[in-house]
CSV table of N, CA and C in Angstrom, one decimal:
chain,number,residue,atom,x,y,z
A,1,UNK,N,114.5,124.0,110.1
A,1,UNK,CA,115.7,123.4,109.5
A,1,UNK,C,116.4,124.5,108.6
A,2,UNK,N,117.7,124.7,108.9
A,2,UNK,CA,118.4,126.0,107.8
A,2,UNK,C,118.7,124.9,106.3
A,3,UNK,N,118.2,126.1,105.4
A,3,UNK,CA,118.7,125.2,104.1
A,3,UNK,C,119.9,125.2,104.0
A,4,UNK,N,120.5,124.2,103.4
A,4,UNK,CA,121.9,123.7,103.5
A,4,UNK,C,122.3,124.0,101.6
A,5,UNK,N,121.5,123.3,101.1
A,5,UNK,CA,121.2,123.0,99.2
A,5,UNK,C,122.2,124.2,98.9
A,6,UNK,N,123.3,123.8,97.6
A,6,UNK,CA,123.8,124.4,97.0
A,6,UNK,C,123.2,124.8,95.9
A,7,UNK,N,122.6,124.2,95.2
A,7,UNK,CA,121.9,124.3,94.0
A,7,UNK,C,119.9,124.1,94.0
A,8,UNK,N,119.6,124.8,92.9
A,8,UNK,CA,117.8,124.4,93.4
A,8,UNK,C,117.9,122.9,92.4
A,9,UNK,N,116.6,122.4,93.3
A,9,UNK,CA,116.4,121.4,93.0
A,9,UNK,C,114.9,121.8,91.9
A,10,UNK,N,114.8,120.7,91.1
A,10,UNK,CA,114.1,120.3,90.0
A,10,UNK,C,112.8,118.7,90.8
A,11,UNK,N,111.6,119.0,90.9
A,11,UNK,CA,111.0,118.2,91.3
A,11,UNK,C,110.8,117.1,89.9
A,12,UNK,N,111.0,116.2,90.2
A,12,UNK,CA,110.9,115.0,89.2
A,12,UNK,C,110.9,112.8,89.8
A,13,UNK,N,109.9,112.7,88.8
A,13,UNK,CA,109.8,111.0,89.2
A,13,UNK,C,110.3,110.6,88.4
A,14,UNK,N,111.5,110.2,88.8
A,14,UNK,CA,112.4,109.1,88.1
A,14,UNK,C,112.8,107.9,88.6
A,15,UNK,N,113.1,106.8,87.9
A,15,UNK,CA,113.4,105.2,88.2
A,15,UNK,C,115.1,105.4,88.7
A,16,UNK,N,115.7,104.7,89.7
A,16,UNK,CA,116.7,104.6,90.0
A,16,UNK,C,117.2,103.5,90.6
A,17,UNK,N,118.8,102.7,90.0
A,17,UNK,CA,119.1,101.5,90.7
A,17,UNK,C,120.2,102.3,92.3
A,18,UNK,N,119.8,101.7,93.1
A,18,UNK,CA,120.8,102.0,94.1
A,18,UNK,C,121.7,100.3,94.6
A,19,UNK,N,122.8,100.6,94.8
A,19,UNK,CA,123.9,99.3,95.2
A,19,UNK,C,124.5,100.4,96.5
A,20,UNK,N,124.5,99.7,97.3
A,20,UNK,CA,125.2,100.4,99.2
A,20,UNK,C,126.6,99.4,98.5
A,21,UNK,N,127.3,100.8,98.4
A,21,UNK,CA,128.8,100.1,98.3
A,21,UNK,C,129.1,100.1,99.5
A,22,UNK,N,128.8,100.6,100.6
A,22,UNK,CA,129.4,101.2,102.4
A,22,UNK,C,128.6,101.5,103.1
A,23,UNK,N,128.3,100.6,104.6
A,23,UNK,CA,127.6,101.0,105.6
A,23,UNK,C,128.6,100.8,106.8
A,24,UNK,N,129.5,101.8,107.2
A,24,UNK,CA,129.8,102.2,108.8
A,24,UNK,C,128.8,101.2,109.5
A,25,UNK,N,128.0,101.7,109.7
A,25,UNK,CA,127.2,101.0,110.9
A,25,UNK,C,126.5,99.9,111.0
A,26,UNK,N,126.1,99.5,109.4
A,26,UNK,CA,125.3,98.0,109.3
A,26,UNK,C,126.3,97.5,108.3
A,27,UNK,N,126.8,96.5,108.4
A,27,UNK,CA,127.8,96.2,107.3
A,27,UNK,C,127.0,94.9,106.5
A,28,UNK,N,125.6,94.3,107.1
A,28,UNK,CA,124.9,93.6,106.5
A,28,UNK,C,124.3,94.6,105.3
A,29,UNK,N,124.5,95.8,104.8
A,29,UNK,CA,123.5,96.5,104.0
A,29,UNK,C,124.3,96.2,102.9
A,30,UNK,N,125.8,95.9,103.4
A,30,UNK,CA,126.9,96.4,101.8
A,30,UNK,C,126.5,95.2,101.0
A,31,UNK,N,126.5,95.5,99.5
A,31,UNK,CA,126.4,95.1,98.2
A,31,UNK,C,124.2,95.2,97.7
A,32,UNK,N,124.0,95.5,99.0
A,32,UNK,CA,122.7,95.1,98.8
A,32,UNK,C,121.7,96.3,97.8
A,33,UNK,N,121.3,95.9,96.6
A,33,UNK,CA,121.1,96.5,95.8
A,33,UNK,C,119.1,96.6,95.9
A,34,UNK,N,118.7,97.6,94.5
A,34,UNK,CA,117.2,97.8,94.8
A,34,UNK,C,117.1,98.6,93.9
A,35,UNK,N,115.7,99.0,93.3
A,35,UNK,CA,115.0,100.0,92.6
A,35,UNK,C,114.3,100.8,93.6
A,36,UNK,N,114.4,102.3,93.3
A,36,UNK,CA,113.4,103.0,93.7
A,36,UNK,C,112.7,104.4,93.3
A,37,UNK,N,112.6,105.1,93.4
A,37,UNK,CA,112.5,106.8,93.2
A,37,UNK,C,112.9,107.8,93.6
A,38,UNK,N,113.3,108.4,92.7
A,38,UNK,CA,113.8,110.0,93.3
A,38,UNK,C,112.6,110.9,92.6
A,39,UNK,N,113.0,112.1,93.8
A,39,UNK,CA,111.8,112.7,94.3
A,39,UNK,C,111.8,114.3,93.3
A,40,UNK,N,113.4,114.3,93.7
A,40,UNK,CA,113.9,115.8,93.1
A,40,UNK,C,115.1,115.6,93.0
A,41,UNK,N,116.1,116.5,92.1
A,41,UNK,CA,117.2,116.0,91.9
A,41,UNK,C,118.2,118.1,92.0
A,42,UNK,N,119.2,117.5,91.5
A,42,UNK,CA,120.3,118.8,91.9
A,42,UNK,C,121.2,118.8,90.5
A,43,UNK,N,122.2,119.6,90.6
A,43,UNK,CA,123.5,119.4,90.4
A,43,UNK,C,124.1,118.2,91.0
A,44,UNK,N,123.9,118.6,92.4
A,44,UNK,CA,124.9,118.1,93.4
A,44,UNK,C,124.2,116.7,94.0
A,45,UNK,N,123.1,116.5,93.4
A,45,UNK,CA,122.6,115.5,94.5
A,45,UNK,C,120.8,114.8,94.5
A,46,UNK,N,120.5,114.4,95.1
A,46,UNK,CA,118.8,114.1,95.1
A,46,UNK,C,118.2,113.9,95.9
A,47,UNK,N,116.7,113.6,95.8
A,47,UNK,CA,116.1,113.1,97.0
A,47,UNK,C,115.3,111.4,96.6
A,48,UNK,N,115.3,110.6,97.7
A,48,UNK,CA,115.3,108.8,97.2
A,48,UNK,C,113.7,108.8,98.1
A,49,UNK,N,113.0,108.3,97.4
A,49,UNK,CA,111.7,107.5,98.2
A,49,UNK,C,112.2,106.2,98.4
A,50,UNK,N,111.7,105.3,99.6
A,50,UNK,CA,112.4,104.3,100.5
A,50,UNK,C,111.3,103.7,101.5
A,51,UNK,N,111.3,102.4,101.2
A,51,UNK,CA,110.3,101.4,101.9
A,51,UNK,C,111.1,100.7,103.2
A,52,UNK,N,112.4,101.4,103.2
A,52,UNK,CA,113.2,101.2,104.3
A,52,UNK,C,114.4,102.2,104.7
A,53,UNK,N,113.9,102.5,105.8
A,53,UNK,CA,115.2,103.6,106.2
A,53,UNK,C,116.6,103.5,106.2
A,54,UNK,N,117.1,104.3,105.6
A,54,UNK,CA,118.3,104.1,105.1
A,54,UNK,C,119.9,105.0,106.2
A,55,UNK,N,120.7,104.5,106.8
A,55,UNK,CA,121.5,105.2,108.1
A,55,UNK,C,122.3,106.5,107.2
A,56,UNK,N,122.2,107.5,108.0
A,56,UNK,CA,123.2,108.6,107.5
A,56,UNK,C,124.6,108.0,107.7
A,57,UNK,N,125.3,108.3,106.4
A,57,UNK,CA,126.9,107.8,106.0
A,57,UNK,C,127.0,106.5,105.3
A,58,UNK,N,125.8,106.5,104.5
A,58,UNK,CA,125.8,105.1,104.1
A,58,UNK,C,126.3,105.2,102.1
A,59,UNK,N,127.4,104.7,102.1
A,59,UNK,CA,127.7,105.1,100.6
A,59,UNK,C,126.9,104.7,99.5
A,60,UNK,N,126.2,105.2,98.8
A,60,UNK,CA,125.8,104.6,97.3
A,60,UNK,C,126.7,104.5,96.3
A,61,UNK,N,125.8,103.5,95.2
A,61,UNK,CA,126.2,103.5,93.4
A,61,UNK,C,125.1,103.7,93.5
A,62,UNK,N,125.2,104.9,92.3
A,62,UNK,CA,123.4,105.2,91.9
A,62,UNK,C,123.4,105.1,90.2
A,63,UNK,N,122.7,104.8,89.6
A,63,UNK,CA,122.2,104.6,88.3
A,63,UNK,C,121.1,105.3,87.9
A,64,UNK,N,121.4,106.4,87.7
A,64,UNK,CA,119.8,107.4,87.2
A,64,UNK,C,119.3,107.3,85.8
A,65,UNK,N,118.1,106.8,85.4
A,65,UNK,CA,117.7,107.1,84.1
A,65,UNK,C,116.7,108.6,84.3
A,66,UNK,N,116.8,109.4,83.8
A,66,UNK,CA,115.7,110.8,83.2
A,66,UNK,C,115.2,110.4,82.0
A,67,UNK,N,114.0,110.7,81.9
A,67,UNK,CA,113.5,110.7,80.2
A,67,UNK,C,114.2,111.7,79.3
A,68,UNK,N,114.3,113.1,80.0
A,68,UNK,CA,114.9,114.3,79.4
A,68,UNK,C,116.9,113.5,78.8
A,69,UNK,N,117.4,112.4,78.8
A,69,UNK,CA,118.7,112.3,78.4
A,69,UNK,C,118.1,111.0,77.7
A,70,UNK,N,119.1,110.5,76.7
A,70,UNK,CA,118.9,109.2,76.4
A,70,UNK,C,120.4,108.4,76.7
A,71,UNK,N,120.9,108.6,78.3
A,71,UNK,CA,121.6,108.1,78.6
A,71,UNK,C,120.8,107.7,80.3
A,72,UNK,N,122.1,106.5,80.7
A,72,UNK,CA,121.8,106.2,82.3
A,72,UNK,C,123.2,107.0,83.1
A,73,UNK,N,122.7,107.5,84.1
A,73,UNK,CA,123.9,108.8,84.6
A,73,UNK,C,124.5,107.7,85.8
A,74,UNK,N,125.8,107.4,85.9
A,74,UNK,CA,126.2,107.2,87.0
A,74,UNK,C,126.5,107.8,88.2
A,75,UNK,N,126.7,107.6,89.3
A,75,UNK,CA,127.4,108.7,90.2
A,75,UNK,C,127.4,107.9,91.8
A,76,UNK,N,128.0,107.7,92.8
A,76,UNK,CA,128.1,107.8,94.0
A,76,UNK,C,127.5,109.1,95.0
A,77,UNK,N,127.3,108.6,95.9
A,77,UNK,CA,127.0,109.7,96.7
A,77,UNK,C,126.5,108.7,98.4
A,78,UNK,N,126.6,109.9,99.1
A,78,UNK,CA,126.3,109.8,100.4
A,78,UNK,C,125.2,110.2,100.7
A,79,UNK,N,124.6,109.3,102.0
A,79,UNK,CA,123.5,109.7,102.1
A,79,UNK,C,123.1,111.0,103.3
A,80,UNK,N,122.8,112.3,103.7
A,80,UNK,CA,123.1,113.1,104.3
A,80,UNK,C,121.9,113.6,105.2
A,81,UNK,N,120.9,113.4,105.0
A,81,UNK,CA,119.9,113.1,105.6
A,81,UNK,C,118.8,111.9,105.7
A,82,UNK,N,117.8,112.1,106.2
A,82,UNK,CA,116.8,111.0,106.3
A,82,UNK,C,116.0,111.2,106.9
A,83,UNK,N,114.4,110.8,106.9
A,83,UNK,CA,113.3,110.5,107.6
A,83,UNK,C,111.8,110.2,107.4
A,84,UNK,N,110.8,109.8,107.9
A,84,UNK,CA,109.8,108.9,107.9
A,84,UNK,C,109.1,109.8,107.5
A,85,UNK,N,107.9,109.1,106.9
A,85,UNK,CA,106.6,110.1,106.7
A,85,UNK,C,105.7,110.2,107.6
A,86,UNK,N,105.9,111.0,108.8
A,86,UNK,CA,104.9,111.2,109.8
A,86,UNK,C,103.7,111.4,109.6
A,87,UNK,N,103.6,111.9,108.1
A,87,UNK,CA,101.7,112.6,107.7
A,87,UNK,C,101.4,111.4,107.5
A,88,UNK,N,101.2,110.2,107.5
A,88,UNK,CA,100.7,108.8,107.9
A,88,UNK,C,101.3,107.8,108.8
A,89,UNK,N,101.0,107.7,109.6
A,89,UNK,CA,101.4,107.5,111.0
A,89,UNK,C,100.8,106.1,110.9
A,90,UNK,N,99.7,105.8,110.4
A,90,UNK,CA,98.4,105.0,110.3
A,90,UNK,C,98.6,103.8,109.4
A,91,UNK,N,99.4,104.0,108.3
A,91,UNK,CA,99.8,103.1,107.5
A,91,UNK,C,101.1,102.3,107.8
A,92,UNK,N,101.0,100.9,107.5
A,92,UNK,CA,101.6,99.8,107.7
A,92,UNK,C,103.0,99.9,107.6
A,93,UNK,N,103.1,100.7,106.0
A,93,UNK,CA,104.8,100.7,105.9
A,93,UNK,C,104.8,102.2,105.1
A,94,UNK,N,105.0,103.3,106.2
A,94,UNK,CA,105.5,104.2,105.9
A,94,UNK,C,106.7,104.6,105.0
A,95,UNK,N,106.4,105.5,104.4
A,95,UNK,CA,107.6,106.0,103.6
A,95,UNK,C,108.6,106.2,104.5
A,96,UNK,N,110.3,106.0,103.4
A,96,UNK,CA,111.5,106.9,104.0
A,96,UNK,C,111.6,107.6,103.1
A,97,UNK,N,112.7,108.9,103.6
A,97,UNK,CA,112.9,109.5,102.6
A,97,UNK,C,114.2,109.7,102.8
A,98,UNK,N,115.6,109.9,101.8
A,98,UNK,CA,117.2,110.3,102.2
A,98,UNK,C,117.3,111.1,101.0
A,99,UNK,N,117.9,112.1,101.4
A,99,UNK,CA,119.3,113.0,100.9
A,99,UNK,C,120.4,112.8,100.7
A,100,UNK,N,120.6,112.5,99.3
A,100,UNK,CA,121.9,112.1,99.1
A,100,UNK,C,122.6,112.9,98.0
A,101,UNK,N,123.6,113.3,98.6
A,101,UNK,CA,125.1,114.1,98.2
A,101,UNK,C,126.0,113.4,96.8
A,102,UNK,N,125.9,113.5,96.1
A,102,UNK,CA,127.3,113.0,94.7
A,102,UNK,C,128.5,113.1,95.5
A,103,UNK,N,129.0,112.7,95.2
A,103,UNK,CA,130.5,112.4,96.0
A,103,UNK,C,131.3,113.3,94.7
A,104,UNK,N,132.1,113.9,94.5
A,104,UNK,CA,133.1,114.7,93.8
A,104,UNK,C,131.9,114.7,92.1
A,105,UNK,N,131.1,115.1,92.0
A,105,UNK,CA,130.2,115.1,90.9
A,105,UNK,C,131.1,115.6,89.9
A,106,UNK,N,132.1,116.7,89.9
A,106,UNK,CA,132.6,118.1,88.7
A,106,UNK,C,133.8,116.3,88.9
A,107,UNK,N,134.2,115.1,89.5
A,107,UNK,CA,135.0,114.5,88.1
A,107,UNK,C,134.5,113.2,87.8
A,108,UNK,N,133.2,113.6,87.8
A,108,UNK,CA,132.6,112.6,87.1
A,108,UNK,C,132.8,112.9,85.5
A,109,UNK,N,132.8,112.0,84.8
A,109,UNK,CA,132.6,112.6,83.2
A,109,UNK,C,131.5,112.5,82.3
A,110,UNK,N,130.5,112.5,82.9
A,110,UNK,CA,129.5,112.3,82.7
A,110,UNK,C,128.6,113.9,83.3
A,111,UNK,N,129.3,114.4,84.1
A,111,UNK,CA,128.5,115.4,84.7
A,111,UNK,C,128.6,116.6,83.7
A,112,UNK,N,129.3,117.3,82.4
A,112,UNK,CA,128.8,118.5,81.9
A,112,UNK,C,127.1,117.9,81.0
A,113,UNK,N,126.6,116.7,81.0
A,113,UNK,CA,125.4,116.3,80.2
A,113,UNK,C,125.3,116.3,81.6
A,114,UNK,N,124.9,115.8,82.7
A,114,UNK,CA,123.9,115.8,83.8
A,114,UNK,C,123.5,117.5,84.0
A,115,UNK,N,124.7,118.3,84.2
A,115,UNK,CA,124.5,119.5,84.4
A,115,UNK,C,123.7,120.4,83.6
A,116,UNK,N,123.7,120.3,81.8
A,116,UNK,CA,123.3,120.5,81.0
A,116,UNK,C,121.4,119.7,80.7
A,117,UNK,N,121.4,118.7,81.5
A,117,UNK,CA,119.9,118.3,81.4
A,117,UNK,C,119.3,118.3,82.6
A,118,UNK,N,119.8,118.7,83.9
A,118,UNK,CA,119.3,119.4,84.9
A,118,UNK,C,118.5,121.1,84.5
A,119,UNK,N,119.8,121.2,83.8
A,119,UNK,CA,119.4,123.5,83.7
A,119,UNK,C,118.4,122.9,82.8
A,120,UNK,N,117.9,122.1,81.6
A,120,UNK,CA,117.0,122.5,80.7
A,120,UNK,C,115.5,122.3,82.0
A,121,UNK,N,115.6,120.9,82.5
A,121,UNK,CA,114.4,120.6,83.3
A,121,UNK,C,114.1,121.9,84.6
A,122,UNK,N,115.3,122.4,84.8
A,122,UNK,CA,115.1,124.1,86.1
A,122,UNK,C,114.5,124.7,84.9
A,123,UNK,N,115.2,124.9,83.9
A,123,UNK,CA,114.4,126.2,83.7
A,123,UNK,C,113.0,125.7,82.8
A,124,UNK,N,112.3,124.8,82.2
A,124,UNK,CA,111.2,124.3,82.0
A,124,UNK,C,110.3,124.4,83.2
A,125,UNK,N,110.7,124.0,84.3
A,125,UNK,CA,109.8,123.9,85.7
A,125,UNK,C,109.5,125.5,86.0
A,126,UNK,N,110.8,126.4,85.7
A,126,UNK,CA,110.8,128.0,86.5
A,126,UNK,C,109.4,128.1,85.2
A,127,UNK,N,109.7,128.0,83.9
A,127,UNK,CA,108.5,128.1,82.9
A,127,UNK,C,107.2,128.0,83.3
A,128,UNK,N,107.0,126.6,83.5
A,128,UNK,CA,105.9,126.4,84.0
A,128,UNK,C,105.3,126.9,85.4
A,129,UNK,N,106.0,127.0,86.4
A,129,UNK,CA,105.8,127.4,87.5
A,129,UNK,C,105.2,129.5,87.2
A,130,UNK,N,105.8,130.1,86.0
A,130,UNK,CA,105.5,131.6,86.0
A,130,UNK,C,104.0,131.1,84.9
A,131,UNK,N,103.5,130.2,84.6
A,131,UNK,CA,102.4,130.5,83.7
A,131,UNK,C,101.8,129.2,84.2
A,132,UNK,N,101.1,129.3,85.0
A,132,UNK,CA,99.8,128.1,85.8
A,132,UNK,C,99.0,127.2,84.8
A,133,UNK,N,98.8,128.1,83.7
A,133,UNK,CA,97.8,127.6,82.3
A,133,UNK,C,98.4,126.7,81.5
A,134,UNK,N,100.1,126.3,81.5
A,134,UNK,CA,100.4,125.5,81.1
A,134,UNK,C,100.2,123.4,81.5
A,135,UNK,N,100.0,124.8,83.1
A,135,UNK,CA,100.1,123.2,83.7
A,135,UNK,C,98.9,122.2,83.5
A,136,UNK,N,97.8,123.1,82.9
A,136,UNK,CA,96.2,122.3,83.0
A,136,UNK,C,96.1,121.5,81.3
């Protein structure tokens, strides 16, 4: 798969509300809301753990809390990939997982604090990732 990512991502477990403002294809999914996790996040975007597969073009509202802000970040975005956890095949209800894109993030007004507590958590991780001993 060619990397596509404009920005590096930051691995992180965080709580998130998702609302499907728009499904093209299932129009039963629109308003249908939920909790779940993101996996890793961006500038531009993140990754969603999912106890149901979610169709590419399906519009979100997302609601991010980070511990690193003492705010909740809003943002839209599209969903741009997707797919199952094949490393357990065996289990009942396999993971999903989607890729989802911020829809015009730079006018959100909220995005110079997302931007600014993304870079602290990159460069805390690039930290920890050059000195192994912090991690123990």
């Amino acid at each position: 798969m060619t990397e596509k990512r404009l920005h590096p991502r930051v691995v992180v477990k965080a709580d998130i509300n998702v609302k499907i403002q728009s499904s093209p294809t299932l129009h039963e999914l629109e308003h249908h809301e939920y909790k779940t996790h993101v996996l890793d996040i961006s500038f531009g975007g993140l990754m969603l753990k999912l106890v149901e597969p979610t169709p590419i073009g399906i519009l979100l509202e997302l609601k991010i809390r980070l511990e690193e802000a003492d705010t909740d970040f809003w943002f839209t975005g599209s969903v741009v990939w997707n797919e199952s956890d094949v490393e357990k095949p065996h289990e009942s209800n396999p993971y999903h997982f989607a890729g989802i894109q911020f829809n015009s993030p730079f006018d959100n007004p909220q995005f110079p604090l997302w931007k600014e507590t993304i870079s602290k958590m990159l460069l805390k991780q690039t930290e920890n990732d050059n000195n192994p001993e912090r991690n123990e």
